[in-house]
Coordinates of C-alpha atoms in Angstrom, one line a residue:
M15 CA 0.0 -0.1 0.0
N16 CA 1.1 3.5 -0.7
R17 CA 3.0 5.0 2.4
T18 CA 0.9 8.2 2.3
V19 CA -2.4 6.4 1.9
A20 CA -1.4 3.7 4.8
L21 CA -0.9 6.8 7.1
R22 CA -3.9 8.8 6.2
D23 CA -6.0 5.6 6.5
F24 CA -4.5 5.1 9.9
G25 CA -5.4 8.5 11.2
F26 CA -8.9 8.0 9.7
N27 CA -9.6 4.6 11.4
F28 CA -7.6 5.3 14.7
L29 CA -7.8 8.8 15.8
G30 CA -11.1 9.5 13.9
P31 CA -13.5 7.7 16.1
I32 CA -12.0 8.6 19.7
C33 CA -11.3 12.1 18.8
S34 CA -14.7 12.5 17.4
E35 CA -16.3 11.2 20.3
Y36 CA -14.3 13.6 22.5
L37 CA -15.2 16.7 20.4
H38 CA -18.9 15.9 20.7
A39 CA -18.5 15.7 24.5
L40 CA -16.8 18.9 24.3
E41 CA -19.6 20.5 22.2
Q42 CA -22.1 19.3 24.8
L43 CA -20.3 20.5 27.6
C44 CA -19.9 24.1 26.0
Q45 CA -23.6 24.1 25.2
S46 CA -24.5 23.5 29.0
E47 CA -21.7 25.7 30.5
S48 CA -20.9 28.2 28.0
P49 CA -17.2 28.7 28.9
R50 CA -15.5 32.0 28.2
K51 CA -12.3 30.4 27.2
L52 CA -11.2 27.0 25.8
V53 CA -7.6 26.2 26.6
F54 CA -6.0 23.5 24.5
L55 CA -3.1 22.3 26.7
A56 CA 0.2 21.4 25.0
R57 CA 1.1 18.9 23.5
E58 CA -2.0 16.6 23.4
G59 CA -4.1 19.7 22.4
Y60 CA -2.2 20.5 19.5
F61 CA -4.2 18.4 17.1
L62 CA -7.5 18.9 18.9
E63 CA -7.0 22.6 18.7
Q64 CA -6.5 22.4 14.9
V65 CA -9.5 20.1 14.6
Y66 CA -11.6 22.3 16.5
Q67 CA -10.9 25.3 14.5
H68 CA -11.4 23.3 11.2
L69 CA -15.0 22.2 12.6
V70 CA -15.9 25.7 13.6
S71 CA -14.9 26.9 10.3
K72 CA -17.2 24.5 8.6
G73 CA -20.2 25.4 10.6
L74 CA -20.2 22.0 12.4
M75 CA -19.1 23.1 15.9
S76 CA -20.2 26.2 18.0
S77 CA -17.3 28.8 18.1
Y78 CA -15.7 29.8 21.6
P79 CA -12.6 32.0 22.3
A80 CA -9.9 29.4 22.3
A81 CA -6.1 29.2 23.0
Y82 CA -3.3 26.8 22.5
L83 CA -1.4 27.0 25.8
N84 CA 2.4 26.1 25.9
V85 CA 2.6 24.1 29.2
S86 CA 4.2 21.0 30.8
R87 CA 4.2 19.4 34.1
T88 CA 8.0 19.9 34.2
F89 CA 7.7 23.7 33.6
L90 CA 5.0 24.1 36.3
F91 CA 6.9 21.9 38.8
R92 CA 10.0 24.0 38.4
I93 CA 8.2 27.4 38.7
S94 CA 6.1 26.1 41.5
I95 CA 9.0 24.4 43.5
A96 CA 9.0 27.2 46.2
D97 CA 5.2 26.6 46.9
P98 CA 5.1 23.4 49.1
Y99 CA 1.3 23.0 48.5
T100 CA 2.4 21.8 45.0
W101 CA 4.7 19.2 46.1
Q102 CA 1.8 16.8 46.5
W103 CA 1.8 16.5 42.8
S104 CA 5.6 17.0 42.0
L105 CA 7.3 14.5 44.6
Y106 CA 4.8 11.7 44.9
H107 CA 5.0 10.4 41.3
K108 CA 7.0 7.1 40.8
Y109 CA 10.7 7.7 40.6
K110 CA 14.0 6.1 41.6
G111 CA 17.4 7.7 41.3
T112 CA 19.5 10.6 42.5
L113 CA 18.3 14.1 43.6
A114 CA 20.3 15.6 40.7
D115 CA 18.6 13.5 38.1
L116 CA 15.2 14.1 39.7
L117 CA 15.5 17.8 39.7
V118 CA 17.1 17.8 36.0
G119 CA 14.4 15.3 34.6
R120 CA 11.1 16.3 36.4
F121 CA 11.8 19.8 37.3
G122 CA 13.9 21.1 34.3
F123 CA 16.6 22.5 36.3
T124 CA 20.2 22.6 34.9
L125 CA 23.3 21.2 36.8
S126 CA 24.8 24.6 36.9
Q127 CA 21.7 25.9 38.7
L128 CA 21.8 23.0 41.0
A129 CA 25.4 23.3 41.9
S130 CA 24.8 26.9 43.2
L131 CA 22.1 25.5 45.5
F132 CA 23.0 21.9 46.8
T133 CA 26.3 20.1 47.6
E134 CA 27.7 17.2 45.6
E135 CA 26.7 15.1 48.4
E136 CA 23.2 16.2 48.6
L137 CA 22.8 15.8 44.7
A138 CA 24.2 12.3 44.8
V139 CA 21.6 10.8 47.2
N140 CA 19.2 8.3 45.8
Y141 CA 15.5 8.5 46.5
E142 CA 12.6 6.4 45.7
L143 CA 9.4 8.0 45.2
P144 CA 6.7 8.2 46.5
A145 CA 7.9 6.4 49.7
Q146 CA 10.6 8.9 50.5
G147 CA 8.5 12.0 49.3
G148 CA 8.7 13.4 53.0
D149 CA 12.4 13.2 53.0
L150 CA 12.5 15.4 49.9
E151 CA 10.1 17.8 51.4
L152 CA 12.6 18.3 54.2
V153 CA 15.5 18.8 51.8
L154 CA 13.7 21.3 49.6
S155 CA 12.5 23.2 52.8
Q156 CA 16.0 24.1 53.6
H157 CA 16.5 25.9 50.3
L158 CA 13.1 27.6 49.9
P159 CA 14.2 31.2 49.7
A160 CA 17.1 30.4 47.2
L161 CA 14.7 28.3 45.1
K162 CA 12.1 31.0 45.0
S163 CA 14.7 33.6 43.7
M164 CA 15.9 31.2 41.0
V165 CA 12.5 30.6 39.3
Q166 CA 10.9 34.0 39.9
E167 CA 11.7 35.5 36.7
S168 CA 10.2 32.4 34.9
R169 CA 7.1 32.4 37.0
N170 CA 6.5 36.1 36.3
A171 CA 7.0 35.9 32.5
Y172 CA 4.6 33.0 32.5
L173 CA 1.9 34.6 34.4
D174 CA 2.3 37.5 32.0
Y175 CA 1.9 35.1 29.0
L176 CA -1.2 33.5 30.6
Q177 CA -2.6 37.0 30.9
S178 CA -1.9 37.8 27.3
L179 CA -4.2 34.8 26.3
G180 CA -6.8 35.8 28.3
I181 CA -6.3 33.1 30.9
G182 CA -6.6 33.5 34.5
T183 CA -9.2 36.2 34.7
T184 CA -12.4 36.2 36.6
D185 CA -13.6 33.7 33.9
T186 CA -13.2 29.8 34.4
P187 CA -11.0 28.5 31.7
L188 CA -12.1 25.1 30.4
M189 CA -8.9 22.9 29.9
I190 CA -8.7 20.4 27.0
D191 CA -6.3 17.4 27.5
V192 CA -6.0 13.6 27.3
G193 CA -5.8 13.3 30.9
Y194 CA -5.6 11.5 33.4
S195 CA -5.2 12.7 37.0
G196 CA -5.6 16.5 35.9
T197 CA -2.2 17.6 37.3
I198 CA -1.6 20.5 34.9
Q199 CA -5.2 21.7 35.7
K200 CA -4.6 21.6 39.3
M201 CA -1.2 23.3 39.0
L202 CA -2.5 26.1 36.8
T203 CA -5.6 26.4 39.2
R204 CA -3.1 26.9 41.9
L205 CA -0.8 29.3 40.1
L206 CA -3.7 31.4 38.8
Q207 CA -5.7 31.4 42.1
C208 CA -8.8 30.8 39.9
E209 CA -11.8 28.3 39.2
S210 CA -11.2 25.9 36.5
Q211 CA -12.8 23.0 34.4
G212 CA -11.2 20.1 32.5
L213 CA -12.4 17.6 29.9
Y214 CA -10.2 14.6 29.6
F215 CA -10.8 11.1 27.7
I216 CA -10.2 9.1 30.9
T217 CA -9.8 10.3 34.4
T218 CA -8.8 8.8 37.8
E219 CA -11.2 10.7 39.6
D220 CA -14.2 12.9 38.2
G221 CA -15.9 15.8 40.2
L222 CA -14.8 18.8 42.2
H223 CA -11.2 18.8 43.7
D224 CA -10.5 21.6 46.0
I225 CA -7.3 23.3 45.5
E226 CA -6.9 25.3 48.7
G227 CA -10.2 27.4 48.3
F228 CA -10.5 27.2 44.3
Q229 CA -12.3 24.4 42.7
A230 CA -10.9 22.5 39.8
S231 CA -13.9 20.6 38.1
I232 CA -12.7 17.4 36.3
S233 CA -15.0 15.5 33.9
S234 CA -14.3 12.4 31.6
V235 CA -15.6 11.1 28.3
F236 CA -14.9 7.4 28.1
K237 CA -14.1 6.4 31.6
T238 CA -13.3 7.6 35.2
G239 CA -12.4 5.8 38.4
V240 CA -9.5 3.9 36.9
R241 CA -5.7 3.8 37.6
M242 CA -2.7 2.9 35.6
G243 CA -2.0 -1.0 35.7
H244 CA -5.6 -1.7 37.1
G245 CA -6.6 -3.6 33.9
Y246 CA -8.3 -0.9 31.6
L247 CA -6.6 -1.0 28.4
M248 CA -7.2 2.5 27.1
L249 CA -5.3 3.9 30.1
D250 CA -2.8 1.1 30.5
R251 CA -1.9 1.5 26.9
S252 CA -2.5 5.2 26.5
L253 CA 1.1 5.7 25.3
F254 CA -0.1 4.8 21.9
L255 CA -2.6 7.8 21.8
E256 CA -0.2 10.3 23.6
S257 CA 2.6 9.2 21.0
L258 CA 0.4 10.6 18.1
L259 CA -1.4 13.5 20.0
T260 CA 1.7 15.6 20.2
A261 CA 2.9 18.8 18.7
P262 CA 6.0 19.6 16.4
N263 CA 8.1 20.7 19.4
G264 CA 9.6 18.8 22.2
Q265 CA 8.5 19.4 25.8
F266 CA 7.8 22.9 26.7
V267 CA 10.6 23.8 29.4
E268 CA 11.2 27.5 29.6
I269 CA 9.8 30.7 28.5
G270 CA 11.7 34.2 27.8
R271 CA 10.4 37.8 27.4
M272 CA 11.1 39.5 24.0
S273 CA 11.2 43.2 23.6
E274 CA 8.0 45.0 24.3
L275 CA 8.1 46.5 20.8
T276 CA 8.2 43.1 19.1
E277 CA 5.7 40.6 18.4
P278 CA 5.6 38.0 19.6
K279 CA 6.3 39.1 23.3
F280 CA 7.4 35.7 24.3
H281 CA 10.0 33.3 23.4
F282 CA 9.5 29.6 24.1
F283 CA 12.1 27.1 24.8
Y284 CA 11.6 23.2 24.2
G285 CA 13.4 20.0 25.2
R286 CA 14.8 17.2 23.0
Q287 CA 12.5 15.8 20.2
T288 CA 11.4 12.3 20.1
R289 CA 11.2 10.2 16.8
T290 CA 7.7 11.2 16.6
Q291 CA 8.9 14.9 16.2
S292 CA 11.6 14.2 13.9
H293 CA 8.9 12.3 11.8
F294 CA 6.4 14.9 11.9
Q295 CA 5.9 15.1 8.3
D296 CA 4.4 11.6 8.6
L297 CA 2.5 12.5 11.8
H298 CA 1.0 15.3 9.6
V299 CA -0.4 12.9 7.2
V300 CA -2.0 11.0 9.8
F301 CA -3.6 14.1 11.5
A302 CA -4.9 14.7 7.9
G303 CA -6.9 11.2 7.8
G304 CA -7.9 11.8 11.4
Q305 CA -9.3 15.4 10.7
Q306 CA -11.1 14.1 7.5
A307 CA -12.8 11.4 9.5
I308 CA -13.9 13.6 12.2
E309 CA -15.3 16.1 9.7
H310 CA -17.2 13.3 7.9
F311 CA -18.6 12.0 11.3
F312 CA -19.8 15.4 12.4
R313 CA -21.2 16.2 9.0
H314 CA -23.2 13.1 8.8
R315 CA -24.0 12.8 12.6
I316 CA -22.3 9.4 12.9
R317 CA -21.5 8.6 16.7
F318 CA -19.7 5.7 18.3
S319 CA -20.3 4.2 21.8
T320 CA -17.9 3.9 24.6
E321 CA -17.8 0.1 24.0
E322 CA -17.1 0.7 20.4
I323 CA -14.2 3.0 21.0
E324 CA -12.7 0.6 23.6
C325 CA -13.1 -2.4 21.3
M326 CA -11.5 -0.4 18.4
Y327 CA -8.6 0.7 20.7
Q328 CA -8.0 -2.8 22.2
Q329 CA -7.4 -4.2 18.5
Y330 CA -5.0 -1.5 17.4
V331 CA -2.9 -1.5 20.6
T332 CA -2.7 -5.4 20.7
K333 CA -2.2 -6.5 17.2
R334 CA 0.8 -5.4 15.4
N335 CA -0.6 -6.4 12.0
L336 CA -3.1 -3.6 12.2
L337 CA -0.5 -0.8 12.4
P338 CA 1.1 0.2 9.1
R339 CA 4.9 0.0 9.0
A340 CA 5.2 3.6 8.2
V341 CA 3.4 4.5 11.5
C342 CA 5.6 2.5 14.0
P343 CA 8.5 5.2 14.1
L344 CA 5.7 7.5 15.6
F345 CA 5.4 5.5 18.6
D346 CA 7.7 7.3 20.7
V347 CA 7.1 9.1 24.2
D348 CA 9.4 11.3 26.2
D349 CA 8.8 9.8 29.8
V350 CA 12.0 11.5 31.4
I351 CA 9.6 13.1 34.1
S352 CA 9.7 9.5 35.4
G353 CA 13.4 9.0 34.8
N354 CA 12.8 6.4 32.0
G355 CA 13.9 8.6 29.0
N356 CA 12.1 7.8 25.8
V357 CA 9.6 4.9 25.9
N358 CA 8.4 2.9 22.9
P359 CA 5.1 1.5 23.5
L360 CA 5.2 -1.2 20.9
Q361 CA 8.5 -2.5 22.6
L362 CA 7.0 -2.0 26.1
F363 CA 4.0 -4.0 25.6
G364 CA 5.3 -6.5 23.3
V365 CA 3.2 -5.7 20.2

């Protein structure tokens, strides 16, 4: 089969149904809640924002103010590291290794920055999370003023960037992402000190989450109340979907200000690329197929049940013969936040 046709067909058949149903759920939520701002979170929101704008232009979805937001857990963990309230999210995710590797991989610090704050002995100590999260809290507590000073410029620039997009005003932003625990939404709720909504494919817990006086409302489309490794295949093998729902850039790691007289006013820095980014011309063809499918489904009012989506997903992520050879290099995920480097779901799950 022609390479381009194979990639486009795969996007049509794999991304089309699942993203179509997600966007239908988004439409329904918008009709009931009338959000003032849709916030498509990087990087999973890249494709979804493009398709949303396309459907709006075709008159197939209602139009709301929308923005694509450069954001990552790594960046938010770093600019919030001097806020002990956020440690519940940054210090209790599975990890095993040295303090230096943790602060570089999960928080995005440089080794030169760390050398000015910690001794070589401190940086060489091994930790296993989440079990030793309390020990790490004690270590960070001893350096709070210096950590706050180190991240303040980036934190202020990012707050200005959010304000420039109209995010963080008195309106409640609706954040759009794959999922699953809503960490980015909770971190932004804390950072902005405002209410927030989030719509996800799958969640660990729907409902209202209190972020020290501000409510983060979390909703799922396909499934809630599930955790990684507990047998729900769309979550356990979500890396296949996350590999494809990405942007041309690596992970967002830093923001800088440009001159007030220039546009844009902010400069963004990204981490290393995965093979997916280096093969983005192929992913672009997959996206085209997915967008074609979603437009077709919306135009002709074709819907899929959750059971049909789950069955389709299971077939693709368990049977190698359903995956075109051309799409295989696209399954590559940056998992440095857990200390694992890049992860290939085909190898990880033996597909």
